Tab-separated table of C-alpha atoms in Angstrom:
chain	number	residue	atom	x	y	z
A	313	MET	CA	-71.980	61.616	40.697
A	314	ARG	CA	-74.952	63.721	41.621
A	315	ASN	CA	-77.897	62.054	43.467
A	316	LYS	CA	-81.396	63.738	43.316
A	317	GLN	CA	-82.904	64.383	46.586
A	318	VAL	CA	-85.855	61.972	47.167
A	319	SER	CA	-89.187	63.521	48.055
A	320	SER	CA	-90.655	62.684	51.480
A	321	GLY	CA	-92.712	59.662	52.006
A	322	ARG	CA	-92.361	56.241	53.367
A	323	LYS	CA	-89.749	54.187	51.524
A	324	LEU	CA	-87.926	50.841	52.170
A	325	SER	CA	-84.289	51.163	53.197
A	326	ALA	CA	-81.697	48.997	51.746
A	327	TYR	CA	-82.526	46.319	54.494
A	328	GLY	CA	-86.184	46.394	53.938
A	329	ASP	CA	-86.884	48.658	57.087
A	330	LYS	CA	-89.150	51.488	57.052
A	331	HIS	CA	-87.750	54.981	58.136
A	332	ASP	CA	-89.500	58.025	59.186
A	333	LYS	CA	-87.039	60.024	57.137
A	334	THR	CA	-85.214	59.281	53.795
A	335	SER	CA	-81.442	58.732	53.954
A	336	VAL	CA	-79.687	61.252	51.530
A	337	VAL	CA	-76.597	59.464	50.438
A	338	GLY	CA	-75.397	62.292	48.413
A	339	CYS	CA	-75.100	64.536	51.445
A	340	MET	CA	-73.658	61.686	53.690
A	341	LYS	CA	-76.619	62.142	55.918
A	342	THR	CA	-78.215	58.972	57.589
A	343	ARG	CA	-80.850	58.796	60.238
A	344	MET	CA	-80.721	55.636	62.113
A	345	GLY	CA	-83.583	54.127	64.187
A	346	SER	CA	-83.361	52.161	67.479
A	347	PRO	CA	-80.329	50.515	68.953
A	348	ASP	CA	-81.520	47.082	67.727
A	349	ARG	CA	-81.750	48.277	64.258
A	350	ARG	CA	-78.199	49.734	64.667
A	351	LYS	CA	-76.758	46.347	65.616
A	352	ARG	CA	-78.453	44.549	62.858
A	353	ALA	CA	-77.154	47.200	60.396
A	354	VAL	CA	-73.552	46.748	61.724
A	355	GLY	CA	-73.732	43.011	61.437
A	356	ALA	CA	-75.020	43.131	57.876
A	357	ALA	CA	-72.112	45.484	56.997
A	358	ILE	CA	-69.537	43.128	58.461
A	359	LEU	CA	-70.955	40.240	56.467
A	360	ALA	CA	-70.855	42.279	53.302
A	361	ALA	CA	-67.360	43.305	53.810
A	362	SER	CA	-66.228	39.721	54.493
A	363	ALA	CA	-67.978	38.617	51.379
A	364	LEU	CA	-66.185	41.315	49.444
A	365	PHE	CA	-62.700	40.413	50.928
A	366	LEU	CA	-63.233	36.700	49.902
A	367	SER	CA	-64.210	37.775	46.484
A	368	VAL	CA	-61.223	39.946	46.045
A	369	ALA	CA	-58.844	37.413	47.683
A	370	CYS	CA	-59.946	34.778	44.968
A	371	THR	CA	-58.889	37.090	42.209
A	372	VAL	CA	-55.569	38.377	43.485
A	373	PRO	CA	-52.701	37.220	41.075
A	374	SER	CA	-49.875	35.209	42.428
A	375	GLY	CA	-47.266	37.836	41.522
A	376	ASN	CA	-45.310	35.654	39.169
A	377	SER	CA	-46.785	35.734	35.551
A	378	ALA	CA	-43.659	34.374	33.615
A	379	THR	CA	-43.995	31.236	31.546
A	380	PRO	CA	-42.103	28.383	33.075
A	381	VAL	CA	-38.849	27.564	31.406
A	382	SER	CA	-39.879	24.241	30.241
A	383	GLU	CA	-42.668	25.922	28.244
A	384	GLN	CA	-40.492	28.509	26.404
A	385	ALA	CA	-39.850	27.845	22.599
A	386	GLU	CA	-36.321	26.586	21.922
A	387	LEU	CA	-34.012	28.537	19.587
A	388	PRO	CA	-33.849	26.774	16.115
A	389	LYS	CA	-30.722	25.067	15.218
A	390	PRO	CA	-28.986	26.049	11.830
A	391	ALA	CA	-30.533	24.224	8.789
A	392	ILE	CA	-28.126	23.156	5.928
A	393	SER	CA	-29.603	22.692	2.527
A	394	LYS	CA	-27.567	21.011	-0.339
A	395	SER	CA	-27.803	21.399	-4.125
A	396	GLN	CA	-27.642	17.665	-4.435
A	397	PRO	CA	-29.406	15.093	-2.367
A	398	ASP	CA	-27.454	12.307	-0.556
A	399	GLY	CA	-26.910	9.473	-2.940
A	400	ALA	CA	-27.529	11.441	-6.176
A	401	VAL	CA	-25.860	9.961	-9.256
A	402	GLY	CA	-25.080	11.262	-12.793
A	403	ILE	CA	-24.297	14.694	-11.633
A	404	ASP	CA	-22.935	17.168	-14.014
A	405	PRO	CA	-19.148	17.813	-13.209
A	406	LEU	CA	-19.459	21.368	-14.370
A	407	GLU	CA	-22.350	22.156	-11.976
A	408	PRO	CA	-21.035	23.819	-8.749
A	409	PHE	CA	-21.986	21.970	-5.589
A	410	THR	CA	-23.532	24.402	-3.200
A	411	LEU	CA	-24.676	24.740	0.407
A	412	ALA	CA	-27.034	27.271	2.098
A	413	VAL	CA	-27.523	27.903	5.688
A	414	SER	CA	-30.386	29.507	7.770
A	415	GLU	CA	-30.524	30.184	11.341
A	416	GLY	CA	-26.742	30.209	11.458
A	417	SER	CA	-23.439	30.325	9.632
A	418	LEU	CA	-21.054	27.810	8.113
A	419	VAL	CA	-17.814	27.170	9.973
A	420	ASN	CA	-16.677	24.400	7.866
A	421	ALA	CA	-17.438	22.639	4.583
A	422	THR	CA	-15.326	20.106	2.931
A	423	LEU	CA	-15.836	18.013	-0.161
A	424	THR	CA	-13.348	15.184	-0.979
A	425	ASN	CA	-13.137	12.613	-3.704
A	426	ILE	CA	-12.575	8.859	-3.067
A	427	ASP	CA	-8.703	9.527	-3.192
A	428	GLY	CA	-9.041	12.142	-0.350
A	429	LYS	CA	-8.334	15.025	-2.534
A	430	VAL	CA	-10.099	18.111	-1.282
A	431	VAL	CA	-12.133	20.099	-3.855
A	432	ASP	CA	-11.572	23.756	-3.783
A	433	GLY	CA	-14.472	25.672	-2.285
A	434	GLU	CA	-15.285	29.014	-0.734
A	435	ILE	CA	-17.585	30.021	2.197
A	436	ALA	CA	-19.280	33.315	1.515
A	437	ALA	CA	-18.391	36.354	3.723
A	438	ASP	CA	-21.657	36.229	5.558
A	439	GLY	CA	-21.195	32.578	6.213
A	440	LYS	CA	-24.604	31.758	4.761
A	441	SER	CA	-23.416	29.660	1.694
A	442	TRP	CA	-20.643	27.660	0.260
A	443	THR	CA	-19.693	26.614	-3.303
A	444	THR	CA	-17.096	24.630	-5.031
A	445	THR	CA	-14.693	26.654	-7.182
A	446	GLU	CA	-13.256	23.942	-9.391
A	447	VAL	CA	-14.834	21.429	-11.744
A	448	LEU	CA	-15.356	17.960	-10.665
A	449	GLY	CA	-14.141	14.714	-12.225
A	450	TYR	CA	-16.146	12.204	-14.370
A	451	GLY	CA	-17.536	9.082	-12.577
A	452	ARG	CA	-16.197	10.188	-9.179
A	453	VAL	CA	-17.789	9.745	-5.760
A	454	TYR	CA	-17.532	12.880	-3.724
A	455	THR	CA	-18.289	13.046	0.093
A	456	LEU	CA	-19.474	16.294	1.984
A	457	ASP	CA	-18.803	17.065	5.546
A	458	ALA	CA	-20.277	20.471	6.798
A	459	GLU	CA	-20.944	22.198	10.008
A	460	ALA	CA	-22.916	25.262	10.892
A	461	GLN	CA	-23.380	27.152	14.146
A	462	GLY	CA	-26.068	29.465	15.390
A	463	PRO	CA	-27.824	30.729	18.435
A	464	GLY	CA	-29.703	27.477	18.713
A	465	GLY	CA	-26.643	25.303	18.646
A	466	THR	CA	-24.558	23.288	16.040
A	467	THR	CA	-25.654	21.342	13.118
A	468	THR	CA	-23.480	18.909	11.058
A	469	THR	CA	-24.361	17.129	7.818
A	470	SER	CA	-22.628	14.449	5.674
A	471	SER	CA	-23.638	13.120	2.221
A	472	GLN	CA	-22.316	11.587	-0.907
A	473	PHE	CA	-22.891	11.928	-4.714
A	474	THR	CA	-21.484	10.468	-7.948
A	475	THR	CA	-20.857	12.569	-10.994
A	476	LEU	CA	-21.746	11.199	-14.574
A	477	GLN	CA	-19.717	8.488	-16.276
A	478	PRO	CA	-19.277	9.253	-20.074
A	479	ASN	CA	-19.652	6.381	-22.589
A	480	ASN	CA	-16.296	7.529	-24.033
A	481	LEU	CA	-13.876	10.425	-23.997
A	482	THR	CA	-12.008	12.373	-26.603
A	483	MET	CA	-8.882	14.524	-26.173
A	484	PRO	CA	-8.723	17.792	-28.245
A	485	TYR	CA	-5.511	19.151	-29.530
A	486	ALA	CA	-5.277	22.942	-30.479
A	487	MET	CA	-2.699	23.992	-33.057
A	488	PRO	CA	-0.476	25.780	-33.921
A	489	TRP	CA	1.139	25.297	-30.614
A	490	GLU	CA	1.497	27.963	-27.888
A	491	GLY	CA	3.848	30.806	-28.776
A	492	ALA	CA	4.296	29.802	-32.440
A	493	VAL	CA	4.904	32.331	-35.157
A	494	VAL	CA	3.329	31.092	-38.331
A	495	GLY	CA	2.695	32.227	-41.887
A	496	ILE	CA	-0.325	34.230	-43.342
A	497	GLY	CA	-1.820	31.051	-44.633
A	498	GLN	CA	-2.060	28.992	-41.352
A	499	PRO	CA	-5.453	27.799	-40.447
A	500	VAL	CA	-6.470	27.128	-36.812
A	501	ARG	CA	-6.530	23.406	-36.319
A	502	VAL	CA	-8.520	21.577	-33.668
A	503	GLN	CA	-7.970	17.826	-33.794
A	504	PHE	CA	-9.659	15.172	-31.634
A	505	ASP	CA	-8.493	11.616	-31.090
A	506	GLU	CA	-12.007	10.275	-31.736
A	507	SER	CA	-14.503	10.871	-34.606
A	508	ILE	CA	-16.924	13.421	-33.557
A	509	PRO	CA	-20.620	12.409	-33.870
A	510	ASP	CA	-22.006	16.024	-33.293
A	511	ARG	CA	-19.704	18.312	-35.164
A	512	LYS	CA	-21.914	21.326	-34.435
A	513	ALA	CA	-21.743	20.582	-30.680
A	514	ALA	CA	-17.904	20.566	-30.954
A	515	GLU	CA	-17.782	23.824	-32.923
A	516	ASP	CA	-19.919	25.492	-30.236
A	517	ARG	CA	-17.264	24.776	-27.723
A	518	ILE	CA	-14.456	26.357	-29.636
A	519	THR	CA	-13.864	30.071	-29.406
A	520	ILE	CA	-11.475	31.903	-31.652
A	521	THR	CA	-10.323	35.394	-30.618
A	522	THR	CA	-8.195	37.612	-32.997
A	523	ASP	CA	-6.347	40.855	-32.579
A	524	PRO	CA	-7.226	42.753	-34.684
A	525	PRO	CA	-10.693	41.228	-35.126
A	526	VAL	CA	-11.207	39.214	-38.326
A	527	GLU	CA	-14.295	37.228	-39.650
A	528	GLY	CA	-13.582	33.507	-40.027
A	529	ALA	CA	-15.444	30.200	-40.303
A	530	PHE	CA	-15.245	26.551	-39.350
A	531	TYR	CA	-14.728	23.688	-41.884
A	532	TRP	CA	-14.127	19.968	-41.081
A	533	VAL	CA	-11.441	18.422	-43.279
A	534	ASN	CA	-12.187	14.891	-41.879
A	535	ASN	CA	-14.195	13.319	-39.025
A	536	THR	CA	-11.620	14.188	-36.396
A	537	GLU	CA	-10.249	17.594	-37.346
A	538	VAL	CA	-11.963	20.964	-37.743
A	539	ARG	CA	-10.178	24.064	-39.233
A	540	TRP	CA	-10.971	27.732	-38.957
A	541	ARG	CA	-9.684	30.504	-41.222
A	542	PRO	CA	-10.487	33.974	-42.435
A	543	GLU	CA	-11.780	34.674	-45.952
A	544	ASP	CA	-8.453	36.089	-47.061
A	545	TYR	CA	-4.844	35.562	-45.800
A	546	TRP	CA	-3.989	36.682	-42.284
A	547	VAL	CA	-2.483	40.203	-41.749
A	548	PRO	CA	1.021	39.917	-40.435
A	549	GLY	CA	1.201	40.811	-36.749
A	550	THR	CA	-2.281	39.269	-35.872
A	551	THR	CA	-2.584	37.445	-32.696
A	552	VAL	CA	-4.831	34.441	-32.535
A	553	THR	CA	-6.130	32.624	-29.392
A	554	VAL	CA	-7.968	29.383	-29.494
A	555	ASP	CA	-10.035	28.059	-26.564
A	556	VAL	CA	-11.390	24.547	-26.755
A	557	ASP	CA	-13.723	24.072	-23.912
A	558	VAL	CA	-15.280	20.611	-24.302
A	559	TYR	CA	-14.761	19.178	-20.866
A	560	GLY	CA	-18.095	18.112	-19.433
A	561	TYR	CA	-19.916	18.448	-22.707
A	562	ASP	CA	-21.496	15.671	-24.825
A	563	LEU	CA	-20.077	15.809	-28.371
A	564	GLY	CA	-22.669	13.208	-29.501
A	565	ASP	CA	-23.568	9.613	-28.567
A	566	GLY	CA	-22.143	10.080	-24.959
A	567	LEU	CA	-18.769	10.973	-26.128
A	568	TYR	CA	-17.425	13.777	-23.885
A	569	GLY	CA	-14.457	16.131	-23.971
A	570	GLU	CA	-11.610	14.714	-21.834
A	571	ALA	CA	-10.026	18.097	-21.227
A	572	ASN	CA	-9.981	21.612	-22.207
A	573	LYS	CA	-7.129	23.098	-24.431
A	574	SER	CA	-6.036	26.566	-25.518
A	575	THR	CA	-3.187	28.046	-27.545
A	576	THR	CA	-2.141	31.534	-28.685
A	577	PHE	CA	-0.021	32.084	-31.837
A	578	THR	CA	0.985	35.083	-33.851
A	579	ILE	CA	1.108	35.641	-37.554
A	580	GLY	CA	4.556	36.418	-38.945
A	581	ASP	CA	5.790	37.982	-42.079
A	582	SER	CA	3.993	37.301	-45.429
A	583	VAL	CA	6.000	34.690	-47.319
A	584	ILE	CA	4.611	33.428	-50.612
A	585	ALA	CA	6.423	31.218	-53.020
A	586	ILE	CA	5.128	31.201	-56.589
A	587	ALA	CA	5.978	28.069	-58.391
A	588	ASP	CA	5.303	28.514	-62.164
A	589	ASP	CA	5.608	25.645	-64.464
A	590	TYR	CA	5.847	27.866	-67.543
A	591	SER	CA	9.125	29.304	-66.277
A	592	LYS	CA	10.009	26.300	-64.086
A	593	THR	CA	11.058	28.529	-61.300
A	594	ILE	CA	10.110	29.318	-57.733
A	595	SER	CA	9.980	32.907	-56.913
A	596	ILE	CA	9.807	33.704	-53.116
A	597	GLN	CA	8.239	37.053	-51.963
A	598	VAL	CA	8.602	38.381	-48.437
A	599	ASN	CA	6.052	41.002	-47.546
A	600	GLY	CA	5.405	41.557	-51.261
A	601	THR	CA	9.171	41.822	-52.343
A	602	VAL	CA	10.757	39.017	-54.321
A	603	VAL	CA	13.877	38.050	-52.351
A	604	ARG	CA	14.987	34.884	-54.264
A	605	THR	CA	14.182	32.809	-57.385
A	606	MET	CA	15.288	29.344	-58.024
A	607	PRO	CA	14.931	26.979	-60.946
A	608	THR	CA	12.878	23.780	-60.243
A	609	SER	CA	11.633	20.624	-61.880
A	610	PHE	CA	8.027	19.796	-61.312
A	611	GLY	CA	6.404	16.420	-61.538
A	612	LYS	CA	6.661	14.541	-64.836
A	613	SER	CA	3.631	13.935	-66.956
A	614	SER	CA	2.613	10.643	-65.392
A	615	THR	CA	2.916	12.156	-61.923
A	616	PRO	CA	2.212	15.806	-62.328
A	617	THR	CA	2.327	18.344	-59.552
A	618	PRO	CA	-1.282	19.535	-58.859
A	619	ASN	CA	-1.961	23.215	-59.099
A	620	GLY	CA	-3.380	25.369	-56.344
A	621	THR	CA	-2.298	26.945	-52.928
A	622	TYR	CA	-0.348	24.836	-50.578
A	623	ILE	CA	0.272	25.545	-46.927
A	624	ILE	CA	3.823	24.738	-45.768
A	625	GLY	CA	3.757	22.189	-42.977
A	626	ASP	CA	6.487	20.059	-41.490
A	627	ARG	CA	10.154	20.057	-42.510
A	628	GLN	CA	12.944	17.461	-42.198
A	629	GLN	CA	16.628	18.075	-42.620
A	630	SER	CA	16.867	14.405	-43.869
A	631	MET	CA	14.141	11.886	-44.689
A	632	ILE	CA	13.331	8.794	-46.566
A	633	MET	CA	10.877	9.253	-49.430
A	634	ASP	CA	8.967	6.031	-50.067
A	635	SER	CA	6.494	5.664	-52.846
A	636	SER	CA	4.703	2.766	-51.158
A	637	THR	CA	3.425	5.268	-48.459
A	638	TYR	CA	0.781	6.602	-50.961
A	639	GLY	CA	0.158	3.266	-52.691
A	640	VAL	CA	2.915	2.961	-55.368
A	641	PRO	CA	5.018	-0.171	-54.784
A	642	VAL	CA	8.770	0.655	-54.601
A	643	ASN	CA	9.648	-1.980	-57.193
A	644	SER	CA	7.089	-0.602	-59.783
A	645	THR	CA	7.846	1.601	-62.729
A	646	ASN	CA	7.236	4.823	-60.766
A	647	GLY	CA	8.248	3.408	-57.472
A	648	TYR	CA	11.155	4.741	-55.337
A	649	ARG	CA	12.777	4.695	-51.962
A	650	THR	CA	15.181	7.539	-51.692
A	651	ARG	CA	16.942	9.611	-48.957
A	652	VAL	CA	16.587	13.384	-49.502
A	653	GLU	CA	17.868	16.418	-47.625
A	654	TRP	CA	16.389	19.646	-46.744
A	655	ALA	CA	12.735	18.622	-47.308
A	656	THR	CA	9.956	21.221	-46.690
A	657	GLN	CA	6.383	19.731	-46.695
A	658	MET	CA	3.735	21.185	-49.091
A	659	SER	CA	1.054	18.446	-48.761
A	660	TYR	CA	-0.044	15.541	-46.750
A	661	SER	CA	0.001	13.608	-49.932
A	662	GLY	CA	3.763	13.692	-49.894
A	663	ILE	CA	4.790	16.760	-52.050
A	664	TYR	CA	7.922	18.551	-50.802
A	665	VAL	CA	10.333	21.121	-51.783
A	666	HIS	CA	13.701	19.224	-51.532
A	667	SER	CA	17.214	18.933	-52.537
A	668	ALA	CA	17.706	16.849	-55.601
A	669	PRO	CA	21.203	16.970	-56.838
A	670	TRP	CA	20.418	14.200	-59.283
A	671	SER	CA	18.129	16.474	-61.415
A	672	LEU	CA	20.347	19.548	-61.493
A	673	GLY	CA	20.437	19.451	-65.232
A	674	ASP	CA	16.743	19.387	-65.530
A	675	GLN	CA	15.848	22.063	-63.065
A	676	GLY	CA	14.564	24.990	-64.901
A	677	TYR	CA	14.064	22.996	-68.118
A	678	ARG	CA	12.164	19.691	-67.719
A	679	ASN	CA	9.871	18.035	-65.353
A	680	VAL	CA	11.364	14.851	-64.014
A	681	SER	CA	10.123	14.342	-60.453
A	682	ALA	CA	7.371	12.160	-58.976
A	683	GLY	CA	5.474	15.305	-57.952
A	684	CYS	CA	7.771	17.148	-55.544
A	685	LEU	CA	9.561	20.481	-56.503
A	686	ASN	CA	13.280	19.452	-57.116
A	687	VAL	CA	15.863	22.216	-56.429
A	688	SER	CA	19.597	22.422	-55.825
A	689	PRO	CA	20.963	21.494	-52.463
A	690	ALA	CA	21.793	25.241	-51.694
A	691	ASN	CA	18.406	26.311	-52.764
A	692	ALA	CA	16.698	23.509	-50.767
A	693	GLN	CA	18.604	24.591	-47.605
A	694	TRP	CA	17.709	28.225	-48.106
A	695	PHE	CA	14.125	27.431	-48.576
A	696	TYR	CA	14.222	25.227	-45.407
A	697	TYR	CA	15.613	28.055	-43.214
A	698	ASN	CA	13.630	30.936	-44.717
A	699	THR	CA	10.094	29.629	-44.613
A	700	LYS	CA	7.938	28.716	-41.820
A	701	PRO	CA	4.646	26.622	-41.152
A	702	GLY	CA	1.793	28.489	-42.564
A	703	ASP	CA	3.723	30.247	-45.422
A	704	LEU	CA	2.281	29.647	-48.902
A	705	VAL	CA	3.399	27.900	-52.059
A	706	VAL	CA	1.206	28.698	-55.143
A	707	VAL	CA	1.625	26.205	-58.034
A	708	ARG	CA	0.624	27.403	-61.466
A	709	ASN	CA	0.316	26.261	-64.926
A	710	THR	CA	1.171	22.450	-64.550
A	711	VAL	CA	-0.724	19.687	-66.437
A	712	GLY	CA	-2.019	18.366	-63.101
A	713	GLY	CA	-5.332	19.083	-61.504
A	714	THR	CA	-5.827	21.055	-58.371
A	715	LEU	CA	-4.749	20.072	-54.890
A	716	SER	CA	-7.690	18.856	-52.969
A	717	GLY	CA	-9.033	21.102	-50.214
A	718	PHE	CA	-9.153	18.006	-47.990
A	719	ASP	CA	-5.504	17.071	-48.589
A	720	GLY	CA	-4.654	18.626	-45.095
A	721	LEU	CA	-2.614	21.475	-46.479
A	722	GLY	CA	-4.952	22.577	-49.235
A	723	ASP	CA	-7.482	24.569	-47.223
A	724	TRP	CA	-7.223	27.685	-49.466
A	725	ASN	CA	-8.449	25.675	-52.498
A	726	ILE	CA	-11.986	25.411	-51.036
A	727	PRO	CA	-13.877	28.459	-52.096
A	728	TRP	CA	-14.876	30.865	-49.259
A	729	SER	CA	-18.545	30.490	-50.001
A	730	THR	CA	-18.296	26.818	-49.452
A	731	TRP	CA	-16.015	27.109	-46.366
A	732	LYS	CA	-18.293	29.764	-44.761
A	733	ALA	CA	-21.422	27.625	-45.252
A	734	GLY	CA	-19.644	24.971	-43.250
A	735	ASN	CA	-20.114	21.171	-43.149
A	736	ALA	CA	-20.938	20.292	-39.604
């Protein structure tokens, strides 16, 4: 700093004394008075210095500014969160059980049922989460044990939960069976062992995949069985896969699917048998070419064979035919109980193509059967070996009505417009 030089005159010094001349601090000049004054000045300076020292000494830091260890914030331990709280009940068995971790990583997670079976699960690559990788059972108690580690230490957790208990269960069956080769008229069949209260819910859990793709629709033939078919007959070589994914789903009134089922089958050669009452013959076409024609005898006038399209079903090399199975007593006028050979099923109501050596003289001329198509033993055997489930028999020109579409093997007698509209 610069100090102005003070003009001459009498001024008070810093100690209240009068000087003849003014001290010029800026030039470091001082004119002192008598010795006594000098002593008093030195004393005052010492007192001032002492006061300054004391003041400074009271503000000198200790030299150790770190916070004591006891006052440091502790590192947080890992926190494990669960998708279901301890003691939860009625849990959806399809819902994955999951864990999430903060401030650390999972080192172990185990979910077991009451039998001690470990549920498959997977820890994420970063250790921050875990999830089950298989579905859970119905009405089961599951126990979780998990451990996570982090900079702040180790955290463990245990809990239990219970999955929902359905009111009832139903087992589905998908047909045709896995690997089957069937005819061009074979519908997809999904049968349940219980009546289905919510048919639409069941349909929504069934997926039909075809190669090549084809449009199709569901139709219920009774309370336990739904069918799926295309508008027209299948194209030979088509592959059909059926997935019935009903486990964990309510099909109405607390009825849940017991298990999932699937099947894949293939459509074989086109085989259509034309049974014409005018000519009283059966003409078999394979891929459009007639390969065999055989005389037959249809149902007599009191028990005529219905017209319509039949789907070939089961077959028996030998079987007992009993009229009482469809309500006609054996000892009545039209009753019978007879063993037949080489029987190929055409309807659930009991119509077969079968060997009838007793009517050889009538075959091709007169109708004498109880509704079946009577043929010779040789022709019955050929038909048995050269047709397959899903092949078709088209009956024409009889005096009977039309085979019901709800017969079980009469699906093609339901008009496509009706079938496509559905009946869920």
